[in-house]
PDB file of C-alpha atoms in Angstrom:
ATOM      1  CA  UNK G  29      59.439  91.538  49.667  1.00  0.00           C
ATOM      2  CA  UNK G  30      56.932  88.961  50.643  1.00  0.00           C
ATOM      3  CA  UNK G  31      53.976  89.779  52.129  1.00  0.00           C
ATOM      4  CA  UNK G  32      51.462  88.234  54.641  1.00  0.00           C
ATOM      5  CA  UNK G  33      47.645  89.021  55.033  1.00  0.00           C
ATOM      6  CA  UNK G  34      46.144  89.673  58.685  1.00  0.00           C
ATOM      7  CA  UNK G  35      42.311  90.161  58.964  1.00  0.00           C
ATOM      8  CA  UNK G  36      41.883  92.780  61.778  1.00  0.00           C
ATOM      9  CA  UNK G  37      39.416  91.685  64.467  1.00  0.00           C
ATOM     10  CA  UNK G  38      39.304  87.802  63.895  1.00  0.00           C
ATOM     11  CA  UNK G  39      41.141  84.809  63.613  1.00  0.00           C
ATOM     12  CA  UNK G  40      43.951  84.596  60.877  1.00  0.00           C
ATOM     13  CA  UNK G  41      46.139  81.635  59.662  1.00  0.00           C
ATOM     14  CA  UNK G  42      49.715  81.396  58.990  1.00  0.00           C
ATOM     15  CA  UNK G  43      51.324  78.404  57.576  1.00  0.00           C
ATOM     16  CA  UNK G  44      54.856  79.171  57.969  1.00  0.00           C
ATOM     17  CA  UNK G  45      57.221  76.526  56.390  1.00  0.00           C
ATOM     18  CA  UNK G  46      60.494  75.436  57.938  1.00  0.00           C
ATOM     19  CA  UNK G  47      60.870  72.202  55.987  1.00  0.00           C
ATOM     20  CA  UNK G  48      64.120  73.104  54.478  1.00  0.00           C
ATOM     21  CA  UNK G  49      65.659  74.916  57.527  1.00  0.00           C
ATOM     22  CA  UNK G  50      68.361  73.131  58.920  1.00  0.00           C
ATOM     23  CA  UNK G  51      68.816  73.850  63.148  1.00  0.00           C
ATOM     24  CA  UNK G  52      72.193  72.080  63.470  1.00  0.00           C
ATOM     25  CA  UNK G  53      73.132  75.210  64.747  1.00  0.00           C
ATOM     26  CA  UNK G  54      70.163  77.649  65.132  1.00  0.00           C
ATOM     27  CA  UNK G  55      68.293  77.310  68.868  1.00  0.00           C
ATOM     28  CA  UNK G  56      65.417  79.199  67.595  1.00  0.00           C
ATOM     29  CA  UNK G  57      63.595  80.987  64.835  1.00  0.00           C
ATOM     30  CA  UNK G  58      62.076  84.067  65.988  1.00  0.00           C
ATOM     31  CA  UNK G  59      58.944  85.565  63.433  1.00  0.00           C
ATOM     32  CA  UNK G  60      58.560  88.981  64.475  1.00  0.00           C
ATOM     33  CA  UNK G  61      55.775  92.253  63.526  1.00  0.00           C
ATOM     34  CA  UNK G  62      56.401  95.411  64.726  1.00  0.00           C
ATOM     35  CA  UNK G  63      54.279  98.369  63.381  1.00  0.00           C
ATOM     36  CA  UNK G  64      57.591 100.129  61.982  1.00  0.00           C
ATOM     37  CA  UNK G  65      60.925  98.535  61.392  1.00  0.00           C
ATOM     38  CA  UNK G  66      63.068 100.330  64.072  1.00  0.00           C
ATOM     39  CA  UNK G  67      64.537  98.815  66.729  1.00  0.00           C
ATOM     40  CA  UNK G  68      62.633 100.292  69.315  1.00  0.00           C
ATOM     41  CA  UNK G  69      59.151 100.028  68.212  1.00  0.00           C
ATOM     42  CA  UNK G  70      57.405  97.724  69.916  1.00  0.00           C
ATOM     43  CA  UNK G  71      56.583  94.404  68.960  1.00  0.00           C
ATOM     44  CA  UNK G  72      52.860  93.211  68.352  1.00  0.00           C
ATOM     45  CA  UNK G  73      52.755  89.547  67.177  1.00  0.00           C
ATOM     46  CA  UNK G  74      56.166  87.202  68.306  1.00  0.00           C
ATOM     47  CA  UNK G  75      56.034  83.339  67.659  1.00  0.00           C
ATOM     48  CA  UNK G  76      58.984  81.349  68.536  1.00  0.00           C
ATOM     49  CA  UNK G  77      60.121  77.617  66.140  1.00  0.00           C
ATOM     50  CA  UNK G  78      62.462  74.895  67.378  1.00  0.00           C
ATOM     51  CA  UNK G  79      62.517  72.776  64.726  1.00  0.00           C
ATOM     52  CA  UNK G  80      62.299  71.583  61.053  1.00  0.00           C
ATOM     53  CA  UNK G  81      58.587  71.622  60.208  1.00  0.00           C
ATOM     54  CA  UNK G  82      55.183  73.041  58.462  1.00  0.00           C
ATOM     55  CA  UNK G  83      53.966  75.539  61.650  1.00  0.00           C
ATOM     56  CA  UNK G  84      50.202  76.622  61.507  1.00  0.00           C
ATOM     57  CA  UNK G  85      50.843  80.376  64.023  1.00  0.00           C
ATOM     58  CA  UNK G  86      47.202  82.035  64.740  1.00  0.00           C
ATOM     59  CA  UNK G  87      46.976  85.799  65.059  1.00  0.00           C
ATOM     60  CA  UNK G  88      44.377  86.131  67.594  1.00  0.00           C
ATOM     61  CA  UNK G  89      41.730  89.643  66.744  1.00  0.00           C
ATOM     62  CA  UNK G  90      43.354  91.573  70.099  1.00  0.00           C
ATOM     63  CA  UNK G  91      46.575  91.529  68.153  1.00  0.00           C
ATOM     64  CA  UNK G  92      45.595  91.953  65.385  1.00  0.00           C
ATOM     65  CA  UNK G  93      43.294  95.508  66.348  1.00  0.00           C
ATOM     66  CA  UNK G  94      47.374  96.764  67.447  1.00  0.00           C
ATOM     67  CA  UNK G  95      48.455  97.030  63.921  1.00  0.00           C
ATOM     68  CA  UNK G  96      49.045  99.991  61.672  1.00  0.00           C
ATOM     69  CA  UNK G  97      49.756 100.065  58.001  1.00  0.00           C
ATOM     70  CA  UNK G  98      53.083 100.114  58.338  1.00  0.00           C
ATOM     71  CA  UNK G  99      53.379  96.605  59.914  1.00  0.00           C
ATOM     72  CA  UNK G 100      56.178  94.302  59.022  1.00  0.00           C
ATOM     73  CA  UNK G 101      57.806  91.474  59.579  1.00  0.00           C
ATOM     74  CA  UNK G 102      60.843  89.305  59.475  1.00  0.00           C
ATOM     75  CA  UNK G 103      62.332  86.164  60.975  1.00  0.00           C
ATOM     76  CA  UNK G 104      65.321  86.029  63.039  1.00  0.00           C
ATOM     77  CA  UNK G 105      67.476  82.601  64.253  1.00  0.00           C
ATOM     78  CA  UNK G 106      68.786  82.813  67.145  1.00  0.00           C
ATOM     79  CA  UNK G 107      72.170  80.337  67.066  1.00  0.00           C
ATOM     80  CA  UNK G 108      73.052  78.196  69.960  1.00  0.00           C
ATOM     81  CA  UNK G 109      76.238  80.794  71.547  1.00  0.00           C
ATOM     82  CA  UNK G 110      73.057  83.444  71.600  1.00  0.00           C
ATOM     83  CA  UNK G 111      74.125  85.552  68.735  1.00  0.00           C
ATOM     84  CA  UNK G 112      70.734  86.775  67.582  1.00  0.00           C
ATOM     85  CA  UNK G 113      69.967  87.029  62.948  1.00  0.00           C
ATOM     86  CA  UNK G 114      68.241  88.363  60.775  1.00  0.00           C
ATOM     87  CA  UNK G 115      67.374  85.333  57.981  1.00  0.00           C
ATOM     88  CA  UNK G 116      66.396  87.755  54.798  1.00  0.00           C
ATOM     89  CA  UNK G 117      64.632  91.115  54.103  1.00  0.00           C
ATOM     90  CA  UNK G 118      61.489  92.497  55.859  1.00  0.00           C
ATOM     91  CA  UNK G 119      57.461  91.581  54.883  1.00  0.00           C
ATOM     92  CA  UNK G 120      55.086  93.787  54.037  1.00  0.00           C
ATOM     93  CA  UNK G 121      51.985  93.211  56.228  1.00  0.00           C
ATOM     94  CA  UNK G 122      48.892  93.772  54.016  1.00  0.00           C
ATOM     95  CA  UNK G 123      45.516  94.495  56.855  1.00  0.00           C
ATOM     96  CA  UNK G 124      42.261  93.282  56.035  1.00  0.00           C
ATOM     97  CA  UNK G 125      39.126  93.703  57.857  1.00  0.00           C
ATOM     98  CA  UNK G 126      37.412  91.176  59.201  1.00  0.00           C
ATOM     99  CA  UNK G 127      33.753  90.136  60.904  1.00  0.00           C
ATOM    100  CA  UNK G 128      33.201  86.894  62.610  1.00  0.00           C
ATOM    101  CA  UNK G 129      34.909  84.831  65.348  1.00  0.00           C
ATOM    102  CA  UNK G 130      37.798  82.586  65.333  1.00  0.00           C
ATOM    103  CA  UNK G 131      36.892  79.041  63.557  1.00  0.00           C
ATOM    104  CA  UNK G 132      40.308  77.173  63.258  1.00  0.00           C
TER     105      UNK G 132
END
């Protein structure tokens, strides 16, 4: 299982590499973080990507403060016909308390 680390209360920069993804039939890829893997669990963080490149995603302090120790993330692809498909297994979010300010 993949893991990402998010610092609580400060900005966290995640580098998401989609350079090897073939976007021919894909409209977008959606990165989602929820506190629980249930369908009806509210989305805390969501970002969309539309082309194969390296993305710098900044998680804001306000978003990080809403996360629980049970948080998980996943990637879904939305095909051009609107079908949404899960791309891989869920990954675990490791939370770390942070102090300071946003510098990026």
